[in-house]
mmCIF file of C-alpha atoms and ligand atoms in Angstrom:
data_model
loop_
_atom_site.group_PDB
_atom_site.id
_atom_site.type_symbol
_atom_site.label_atom_id
_atom_site.label_comp_id
_atom_site.label_asym_id
_atom_site.label_seq_id
_atom_site.Cartn_x
_atom_site.Cartn_y
_atom_site.Cartn_z
ATOM 1 C CA MET A 110 0.000 0.000 0.000
ATOM 2 C CA THR A 111 1.398 3.347 -0.839
ATOM 3 C CA GLY A 112 1.515 4.498 2.785
ATOM 4 C CA SER A 113 1.597 7.947 4.251
ATOM 5 C CA ARG A 114 2.620 9.909 1.167
ATOM 6 C CA LEU A 115 -0.808 9.602 -0.418
ATOM 7 C CA SER A 116 -2.021 12.703 -2.109
ATOM 8 C CA SER A 117 -4.784 13.426 -4.562
ATOM 9 C CA SER A 118 -3.419 12.741 -7.988
ATOM 10 C CA ALA A 119 -4.210 14.671 -11.108
ATOM 11 C CA LEU A 120 -3.744 11.419 -13.000
ATOM 12 C CA SER A 121 -7.053 9.991 -11.819
ATOM 13 C CA SER A 122 -8.874 12.672 -13.769
ATOM 14 C CA VAL A 123 -6.988 11.972 -16.984
ATOM 15 C CA PRO A 124 -9.069 9.681 -19.215
ATOM 16 C CA VAL A 125 -7.653 6.497 -20.713
ATOM 17 C CA VAL A 126 -6.977 7.121 -24.401
ATOM 18 C CA PRO A 127 -8.349 4.204 -26.451
ATOM 19 C CA GLY A 128 -5.551 2.327 -28.180
ATOM 20 C CA LEU A 129 -2.861 3.715 -25.873
ATOM 21 C CA PRO A 130 -1.476 1.524 -23.088
ATOM 22 C CA LEU A 131 -2.539 2.504 -19.594
ATOM 23 C CA LEU A 132 0.936 1.897 -18.225
ATOM 24 C CA SER A 133 4.060 2.149 -20.313
ATOM 25 C CA LEU A 134 7.658 1.356 -19.393
ATOM 26 C CA GLN A 135 10.187 2.507 -21.973
ATOM 27 C CA ASN A 136 13.841 1.499 -21.718
ATOM 28 C CA VAL A 137 13.640 1.593 -17.938
ATOM 29 C CA GLY A 138 16.862 1.045 -16.042
ATOM 30 C CA LYS A 139 17.859 1.217 -12.398
ATOM 31 C CA THR A 140 21.398 1.535 -11.106
ATOM 32 C CA TYR A 141 22.108 1.500 -7.391
ATOM 33 C CA PRO A 142 25.184 3.170 -5.938
ATOM 34 C CA THR A 143 26.986 0.692 -3.678
ATOM 35 C CA SER A 144 30.258 0.801 -1.741
ATOM 36 C CA GLY A 145 31.745 -1.394 -4.451
ATOM 37 C CA GLY A 146 30.612 0.894 -7.277
ATOM 38 C CA SER A 147 27.449 1.160 -9.315
ATOM 39 C CA PHE A 148 25.200 -1.880 -9.483
ATOM 40 C CA VAL A 149 22.974 -2.093 -12.552
ATOM 41 C CA ALA A 150 19.881 -3.925 -11.321
ATOM 42 C CA LEU A 151 17.668 -3.373 -14.384
ATOM 43 C CA GLU A 152 18.421 -2.349 -17.946
ATOM 44 C CA ASN A 153 16.166 -1.710 -20.932
ATOM 45 C CA VAL A 154 12.887 -2.865 -19.465
ATOM 46 C CA ASN A 155 10.076 -2.311 -21.948
ATOM 47 C CA LEU A 156 6.473 -3.160 -21.194
ATOM 48 C CA GLU A 157 3.077 -1.835 -22.197
ATOM 49 C CA VAL A 158 0.097 -2.754 -20.064
ATOM 50 C CA GLY A 159 -3.443 -2.270 -21.309
ATOM 51 C CA SER A 160 -6.265 -0.971 -19.157
ATOM 52 C CA GLY A 161 -7.818 -3.810 -17.168
ATOM 53 C CA GLU A 162 -5.003 -6.255 -17.907
ATOM 54 C CA PHE A 163 -3.759 -8.723 -15.306
ATOM 55 C CA ILE A 164 0.021 -9.071 -15.529
ATOM 56 C CA CYS A 165 2.135 -11.427 -13.441
ATOM 57 C CA LEU A 166 5.848 -10.857 -13.093
ATOM 58 C CA ILE A 167 8.068 -13.851 -12.415
ATOM 59 C CA GLY A 168 11.815 -14.234 -12.144
ATOM 60 C CA HIS A 169 14.474 -15.467 -9.772
ATOM 61 C CA SER A 170 15.082 -13.883 -6.429
ATOM 62 C CA GLY A 171 17.134 -10.719 -6.844
ATOM 63 C CA CYS A 172 16.359 -10.170 -10.530
ATOM 64 C CA GLY A 173 14.732 -6.825 -9.831
ATOM 65 C CA LYS A 174 10.983 -7.468 -9.634
ATOM 66 C CA SER A 175 10.501 -5.357 -6.507
ATOM 67 C CA THR A 176 12.797 -2.684 -7.914
ATOM 68 C CA LEU A 177 10.532 -2.476 -10.955
ATOM 69 C CA MET A 178 7.338 -2.484 -8.894
ATOM 70 C CA ASN A 179 8.693 0.212 -6.571
ATOM 71 C CA MET A 180 9.400 2.451 -9.544
ATOM 72 C CA VAL A 181 5.868 1.966 -10.898
ATOM 73 C CA ALA A 182 4.534 2.758 -7.414
ATOM 74 C CA GLY A 183 6.691 5.891 -7.335
ATOM 75 C CA PHE A 184 8.715 4.838 -4.285
ATOM 76 C CA SER A 185 11.866 5.190 -6.367
ATOM 77 C CA THR A 186 12.727 6.671 -9.744
ATOM 78 C CA PRO A 187 14.297 5.002 -12.772
ATOM 79 C CA THR A 188 17.917 5.885 -13.452
ATOM 80 C CA CYS A 189 17.058 5.957 -17.134
ATOM 81 C CA GLY A 190 14.030 5.499 -19.349
ATOM 82 C CA SER A 191 10.484 6.480 -18.503
ATOM 83 C CA ILE A 192 7.374 5.143 -16.816
ATOM 84 C CA THR A 193 4.066 6.701 -17.801
ATOM 85 C CA LEU A 194 0.507 6.140 -16.667
ATOM 86 C CA LYS A 195 -2.105 7.309 -19.144
ATOM 87 C CA GLY A 196 0.670 9.163 -20.954
ATOM 88 C CA GLN A 197 1.750 11.130 -17.869
ATOM 89 C CA PRO A 198 5.121 10.483 -16.225
ATOM 90 C CA VAL A 199 4.829 8.592 -12.956
ATOM 91 C CA GLY A 200 6.253 10.650 -10.146
ATOM 92 C CA SER A 201 5.743 10.191 -6.446
ATOM 93 C CA PRO A 202 3.364 7.592 -4.955
ATOM 94 C CA GLY A 203 -0.291 8.358 -5.495
ATOM 95 C CA PRO A 204 -3.713 6.830 -4.930
ATOM 96 C CA ASP A 205 -3.869 5.834 -8.603
ATOM 97 C CA ARG A 206 -1.304 3.087 -7.828
ATOM 98 C CA MET A 207 -1.878 1.108 -4.657
ATOM 99 C CA MET A 208 0.537 -1.536 -3.474
ATOM 100 C CA VAL A 209 -0.104 -4.634 -1.369
ATOM 101 C CA PHE A 210 2.909 -6.345 0.191
ATOM 102 C CA GLN A 211 3.479 -9.920 1.331
ATOM 103 C CA ASN A 212 3.730 -8.845 4.985
ATOM 104 C CA TYR A 213 0.295 -7.086 4.955
ATOM 105 C CA SER A 214 1.723 -3.825 6.351
ATOM 106 C CA LEU A 215 -1.303 -3.021 8.492
ATOM 107 C CA LEU A 216 -0.954 -0.632 11.413
ATOM 108 C CA PRO A 217 -1.099 -2.953 14.445
ATOM 109 C CA TRP A 218 -2.801 -0.488 16.801
ATOM 110 C CA LEU A 219 -5.739 0.103 14.447
ATOM 111 C CA THR A 220 -8.685 -2.186 13.761
ATOM 112 C CA ALA A 221 -9.378 -3.586 10.301
ATOM 113 C CA PHE A 222 -11.973 -0.857 9.841
ATOM 114 C CA GLU A 223 -9.614 1.893 11.000
ATOM 115 C CA ASN A 224 -6.754 0.662 8.790
ATOM 116 C CA ILE A 225 -8.963 1.131 5.745
ATOM 117 C CA TYR A 226 -10.609 4.311 7.023
ATOM 118 C CA LEU A 227 -7.217 5.984 7.421
ATOM 119 C CA VAL A 228 -6.495 5.688 3.698
ATOM 120 C CA VAL A 229 -10.030 6.621 2.620
ATOM 121 C CA ASP A 230 -9.851 9.659 4.882
ATOM 122 C CA GLN A 231 -6.520 10.780 3.382
ATOM 123 C CA VAL A 232 -7.655 10.416 -0.204
ATOM 124 C CA TYR A 233 -11.203 11.741 0.192
ATOM 125 C CA PRO A 234 -10.860 14.526 2.786
ATOM 126 C CA ASP A 235 -13.965 16.252 1.443
ATOM 127 C CA LYS A 236 -16.329 13.321 1.876
ATOM 128 C CA SER A 237 -18.461 13.196 5.013
ATOM 129 C CA HIS A 238 -17.674 10.779 7.814
ATOM 130 C CA ALA A 239 -20.791 8.771 6.888
ATOM 131 C CA GLU A 240 -19.690 8.470 3.248
ATOM 132 C CA LYS A 241 -16.198 7.378 4.248
ATOM 133 C CA LYS A 242 -17.623 4.839 6.697
ATOM 134 C CA GLN A 243 -19.779 3.444 3.932
ATOM 135 C CA ILE A 244 -16.797 3.040 1.584
ATOM 136 C CA VAL A 245 -14.885 1.186 4.296
ATOM 137 C CA GLN A 246 -17.855 -1.036 5.059
ATOM 138 C CA GLU A 247 -18.408 -1.848 1.385
ATOM 139 C CA HIS A 248 -14.808 -2.897 0.987
ATOM 140 C CA LEU A 249 -14.807 -5.000 4.128
ATOM 141 C CA ASP A 250 -17.917 -6.689 2.681
ATOM 142 C CA LEU A 251 -16.115 -7.174 -0.621
ATOM 143 C CA VAL A 252 -13.456 -9.326 1.037
ATOM 144 C CA GLY A 253 -15.930 -11.023 3.396
ATOM 145 C CA LEU A 254 -14.648 -9.365 6.552
ATOM 146 C CA SER A 255 -17.629 -7.357 7.821
ATOM 147 C CA GLU A 256 -17.693 -9.393 11.008
ATOM 148 C CA ALA A 257 -14.021 -8.710 11.706
ATOM 149 C CA ALA A 258 -14.186 -4.923 11.266
ATOM 150 C CA HIS A 259 -13.400 -4.249 14.931
ATOM 151 C CA LYS A 260 -10.456 -6.660 15.173
ATOM 152 C CA ARG A 261 -6.833 -5.574 15.299
ATOM 153 C CA PRO A 262 -4.235 -7.259 13.050
ATOM 154 C CA LYS A 263 -2.960 -9.547 15.825
ATOM 155 C CA GLN A 264 -6.501 -10.951 16.140
ATOM 156 C CA LEU A 265 -6.629 -11.773 12.419
ATOM 157 C CA SER A 266 -5.230 -14.763 10.514
ATOM 158 C CA GLY A 267 -2.701 -14.192 7.726
ATOM 159 C CA GLY A 268 -5.408 -14.582 5.097
ATOM 160 C CA MET A 269 -7.672 -12.118 6.903
ATOM 161 C CA LYS A 270 -4.859 -9.590 7.204
ATOM 162 C CA GLN A 271 -4.171 -9.847 3.506
ATOM 163 C CA ARG A 272 -7.903 -9.399 2.801
ATOM 164 C CA VAL A 273 -7.809 -6.172 4.814
ATOM 165 C CA ALA A 274 -4.729 -5.010 2.899
ATOM 166 C CA ILE A 275 -6.461 -5.740 -0.424
ATOM 167 C CA ALA A 276 -9.668 -4.025 0.722
ATOM 168 C CA ARG A 277 -7.632 -1.025 1.832
ATOM 169 C CA ALA A 278 -5.842 -0.819 -1.518
ATOM 170 C CA LEU A 279 -9.101 -1.111 -3.454
ATOM 171 C CA SER A 280 -11.065 1.268 -1.261
ATOM 172 C CA ILE A 281 -9.742 4.301 -3.104
ATOM 173 C CA ARG A 282 -10.254 2.767 -6.547
ATOM 174 C CA PRO A 283 -6.689 2.804 -7.860
ATOM 175 C CA GLU A 284 -6.057 2.632 -11.605
ATOM 176 C CA VAL A 285 -3.358 0.052 -10.968
ATOM 177 C CA LEU A 286 -3.204 -2.500 -8.194
ATOM 178 C CA LEU A 287 0.406 -3.464 -7.463
ATOM 179 C CA LEU A 288 0.767 -6.764 -5.640
ATOM 180 C CA ASP A 289 4.217 -7.792 -4.384
ATOM 181 C CA GLU A 290 3.934 -11.525 -3.646
ATOM 182 C CA PRO A 291 0.646 -10.958 -1.816
ATOM 183 C CA PHE A 292 -0.050 -14.623 -1.123
ATOM 184 C CA GLY A 293 3.532 -15.762 -0.569
ATOM 185 C CA ALA A 294 3.136 -16.178 3.194
ATOM 186 C CA LEU A 295 -0.211 -17.998 3.110
ATOM 187 C CA ASP A 296 -0.996 -21.701 3.284
ATOM 188 C CA ALA A 297 -2.086 -23.403 0.051
ATOM 189 C CA ILE A 298 -5.820 -23.437 0.817
ATOM 190 C CA THR A 299 -5.994 -19.790 1.913
ATOM 191 C CA LYS A 300 -3.881 -18.838 -1.082
ATOM 192 C CA GLU A 301 -6.354 -20.492 -3.478
ATOM 193 C CA GLU A 302 -9.294 -18.820 -1.722
ATOM 194 C CA LEU A 303 -7.659 -15.411 -2.036
ATOM 195 C CA GLN A 304 -6.751 -16.027 -5.669
ATOM 196 C CA GLU A 305 -10.436 -16.686 -6.378
ATOM 197 C CA GLU A 306 -11.461 -13.551 -4.476
ATOM 198 C CA LEU A 307 -8.884 -11.468 -6.289
ATOM 199 C CA LEU A 308 -10.115 -12.724 -9.669
ATOM 200 C CA ALA A 309 -13.728 -11.954 -8.726
ATOM 201 C CA ILE A 310 -12.809 -8.435 -7.561
ATOM 202 C CA TRP A 311 -10.702 -7.832 -10.662
ATOM 203 C CA ARG A 312 -13.554 -9.066 -12.880
ATOM 204 C CA ASP A 313 -16.152 -6.872 -11.165
ATOM 205 C CA HIS A 314 -14.041 -3.740 -10.731
ATOM 206 C CA ARG A 315 -11.774 -4.107 -13.736
ATOM 207 C CA CYS A 316 -8.673 -2.503 -12.318
ATOM 208 C CA THR A 317 -5.298 -3.153 -13.893
ATOM 209 C CA VAL A 318 -3.143 -5.560 -11.910
ATOM 210 C CA LEU A 319 0.624 -5.960 -11.798
ATOM 211 C CA MET A 320 1.535 -8.827 -9.511
ATOM 212 C CA ILE A 321 4.873 -10.341 -8.511
ATOM 213 C CA THR A 322 4.775 -14.029 -7.739
ATOM 214 C CA HIS A 323 7.238 -16.894 -7.423
ATOM 215 C CA ASP A 324 4.480 -19.393 -8.111
ATOM 216 C CA ILE A 325 4.268 -20.316 -11.806
ATOM 217 C CA ASP A 326 0.908 -22.067 -11.377
ATOM 218 C CA GLU A 327 -0.515 -18.964 -9.711
ATOM 219 C CA ALA A 328 0.765 -16.768 -12.549
ATOM 220 C CA LEU A 329 -0.713 -19.051 -15.218
ATOM 221 C CA TYR A 330 -4.063 -19.229 -13.443
ATOM 222 C CA LEU A 331 -4.436 -15.497 -12.793
ATOM 223 C CA ALA A 332 -2.698 -13.590 -15.550
ATOM 224 C CA ASP A 333 -3.511 -12.429 -19.054
ATOM 225 C CA ARG A 334 0.240 -12.246 -19.619
ATOM 226 C CA VAL A 335 3.169 -13.585 -17.640
ATOM 227 C CA VAL A 336 6.275 -11.439 -17.835
ATOM 228 C CA MET A 337 9.440 -13.491 -17.279
ATOM 229 C CA MET A 338 12.545 -11.598 -16.176
ATOM 230 C CA THR A 339 16.131 -12.598 -16.901
ATOM 231 C CA ASN A 340 18.648 -12.750 -14.068
ATOM 232 C CA GLY A 341 20.528 -9.695 -12.925
ATOM 233 C CA PRO A 342 22.707 -7.774 -12.964
ATOM 234 C CA ALA A 343 21.204 -5.713 -15.799
ATOM 235 C CA ALA A 344 18.041 -7.822 -15.743
ATOM 236 C CA HIS A 345 15.372 -7.211 -18.338
ATOM 237 C CA ILE A 346 12.246 -8.859 -19.671
ATOM 238 C CA GLY A 347 13.251 -12.148 -21.239
ATOM 239 C CA GLU A 348 9.910 -13.294 -22.599
ATOM 240 C CA ILE A 349 6.236 -12.634 -22.202
ATOM 241 C CA LEU A 350 3.748 -15.501 -22.221
ATOM 242 C CA THR A 351 0.219 -14.742 -23.343
ATOM 243 C CA ILE A 352 -2.170 -16.945 -21.412
ATOM 244 C CA PRO A 353 -4.953 -18.176 -23.666
ATOM 245 C CA PHE A 354 -7.448 -19.521 -21.121
ATOM 246 C CA ASP A 355 -10.977 -18.116 -21.309
ATOM 247 C CA ARG A 356 -12.465 -16.237 -18.382
ATOM 248 C CA PRO A 357 -13.997 -16.773 -15.946
ATOM 249 C CA ARG A 358 -11.421 -19.449 -15.274
ATOM 250 C CA ILE A 359 -12.274 -22.645 -13.488
ATOM 251 C CA ARG A 360 -9.221 -24.000 -11.746
ATOM 252 C CA SER A 361 -10.096 -27.685 -12.045
ATOM 253 C CA ARG A 362 -10.754 -27.321 -15.755
ATOM 254 C CA ILE A 363 -7.558 -25.399 -16.429
ATOM 255 C CA MET A 364 -5.530 -27.997 -14.537
ATOM 256 C CA GLU A 365 -6.846 -30.603 -16.989
ATOM 257 C CA MET A 366 -5.746 -28.684 -20.079
ATOM 258 C CA PRO A 367 -2.616 -29.783 -21.926
ATOM 259 C CA GLU A 368 -1.916 -26.100 -22.726
ATOM 260 C CA PHE A 369 -1.544 -25.402 -19.015
ATOM 261 C CA TYR A 370 1.266 -27.963 -18.762
ATOM 262 C CA GLU A 371 2.879 -26.770 -21.977
ATOM 263 C CA LEU A 372 3.013 -23.207 -20.626
ATOM 264 C CA ARG A 373 4.152 -24.439 -17.237
ATOM 265 C CA ASN A 374 6.987 -26.454 -18.772
ATOM 266 C CA TYR A 375 7.943 -23.520 -20.954
ATOM 267 C CA ALA A 376 8.148 -21.197 -17.928
ATOM 268 C CA LEU A 377 10.059 -23.802 -15.916
ATOM 269 C CA ASP A 378 12.504 -24.255 -18.772
ATOM 270 C CA PHE A 379 12.992 -20.489 -18.947
ATOM 271 C CA LEU A 380 13.657 -20.194 -15.220
ATOM 272 C CA TYR A 381 15.568 -23.374 -14.466
ATOM 273 C CA ARG A 382 17.482 -24.057 -17.664
ATOM 274 C CA ARG A 383 17.832 -20.947 -19.824
ATOM 275 C CA PHE A 384 18.083 -18.536 -16.902
ATOM 276 C CA ALA A 385 19.054 -20.929 -14.149
ATOM 277 C CA HIS A 386 20.081 -19.322 -10.905
ATOM 278 C CA HIS A 387 22.881 -21.127 -9.108
ATOM 279 C CA GLU A 388 21.446 -20.241 -5.680
ATOM 280 C CA ASP A 389 18.102 -21.992 -6.362
HETATM 281 N N1 ATP B 430 18.963 -0.069 -2.349
HETATM 282 C C1 ATP B 430 19.724 -0.945 -3.014
HETATM 283 N N2 ATP B 430 21.054 -0.763 -3.107
HETATM 284 C C2 ATP B 430 21.827 -1.620 -3.801
HETATM 285 N N3 ATP B 430 21.367 -2.725 -4.411
HETATM 286 C C3 ATP B 430 20.045 -2.971 -4.327
HETATM 287 C C4 ATP B 430 19.159 -2.091 -3.623
HETATM 288 N N4 ATP B 430 17.896 -2.594 -3.716
HETATM 289 C C5 ATP B 430 17.996 -3.726 -4.440
HETATM 290 N N5 ATP B 430 19.282 -3.946 -4.808
HETATM 291 C C6 ATP B 430 19.776 -5.059 -5.642
HETATM 292 O O1 ATP B 430 19.059 -5.033 -6.854
HETATM 293 C C7 ATP B 430 18.773 -6.358 -7.274
HETATM 294 C C8 ATP B 430 17.262 -6.505 -7.423
HETATM 295 O O2 ATP B 430 16.642 -6.496 -6.136
HETATM 296 P P1 ATP B 430 15.076 -6.697 -5.969
HETATM 297 O O3 ATP B 430 14.761 -6.640 -4.525
HETATM 298 O O4 ATP B 430 14.372 -5.766 -6.859
HETATM 299 O O5 ATP B 430 14.896 -8.190 -6.532
HETATM 300 P P2 ATP B 430 13.596 -9.142 -6.507
HETATM 301 O O6 ATP B 430 13.550 -9.796 -7.849
HETATM 302 O O7 ATP B 430 12.419 -8.391 -6.066
HETATM 303 O O8 ATP B 430 14.014 -10.194 -5.398
HETATM 304 P P3 ATP B 430 13.082 -11.118 -4.446
HETATM 305 O O9 ATP B 430 12.303 -11.995 -5.376
HETATM 306 O O10 ATP B 430 14.068 -11.877 -3.621
HETATM 307 O O11 ATP B 430 12.210 -10.198 -3.637
HETATM 308 C C9 ATP B 430 19.382 -7.300 -6.232
HETATM 309 O O12 ATP B 430 20.640 -7.707 -6.677
HETATM 310 C C10 ATP B 430 19.521 -6.411 -5.010
HETATM 311 O O13 ATP B 430 20.602 -6.821 -4.216
#
């Protein structure tokens, strides 16, 4: 979630131009200064994301996925190249791009309701208290947590905490939902439940999603396109898989499709043969 630097963004009032990508990354690079000299994490990253697309980003640990996501979120700036949203350069973090992290990042002293209210209040200062309460309530309902509104994070399971984080991110209707391994810390059953909820929310609200995952099956099940990164240093996009499965997707049916296993093997080959990582 984009945290305390939220501010109203002019971008949200800029319409999407038909035919133009919503999000565009052109020759994006990131170099970090280190005590041993400059470290080129990313080089020449090019990606165009259409409005309403669901993109999953996979690649080995350390290849620069979070670096890329942080630049789209506006937490850091590219060393070279450009990132634009609806044709406007992405600057600082804004409510048009909301991020959800693996570790939930909820404020522990606030209830589920208050965690969401805080963000709604920052982004919609002119709405009445009743209107803001209603937005929070609607989004708690959306993730099935109305009954847990008064609970603090330590009283919530991992899956519930992540539901609150997703509800909080969605509550201000971002153009782009940025998910950094959101289900990485959850057990398999909760992870599948949340994947289904995420797909339902994405289908109903049609936001654009950029999600980092280490789980190839998750990427193939959720995404329209799976972006596969090469290893760093100077990592870039190696290949992009277009996922052909119709929507709404039914997990059991997709798992029976030969195409699923062909794509899975292709992605595995990319990661563990062509761009094998000696630490894996
Ligand atoms: N602030 C920094 N200073 C120097 N190097 C950095 C900095 N942040 C990240 N890096 C390096 O940049 C590379 C990419 O890191 P990043 O965290 O983006 O990878 P990642 O693909 O998200 O990894 P993981 O999957 O493990 O989260 C790594 O080699 C990392 O050590």
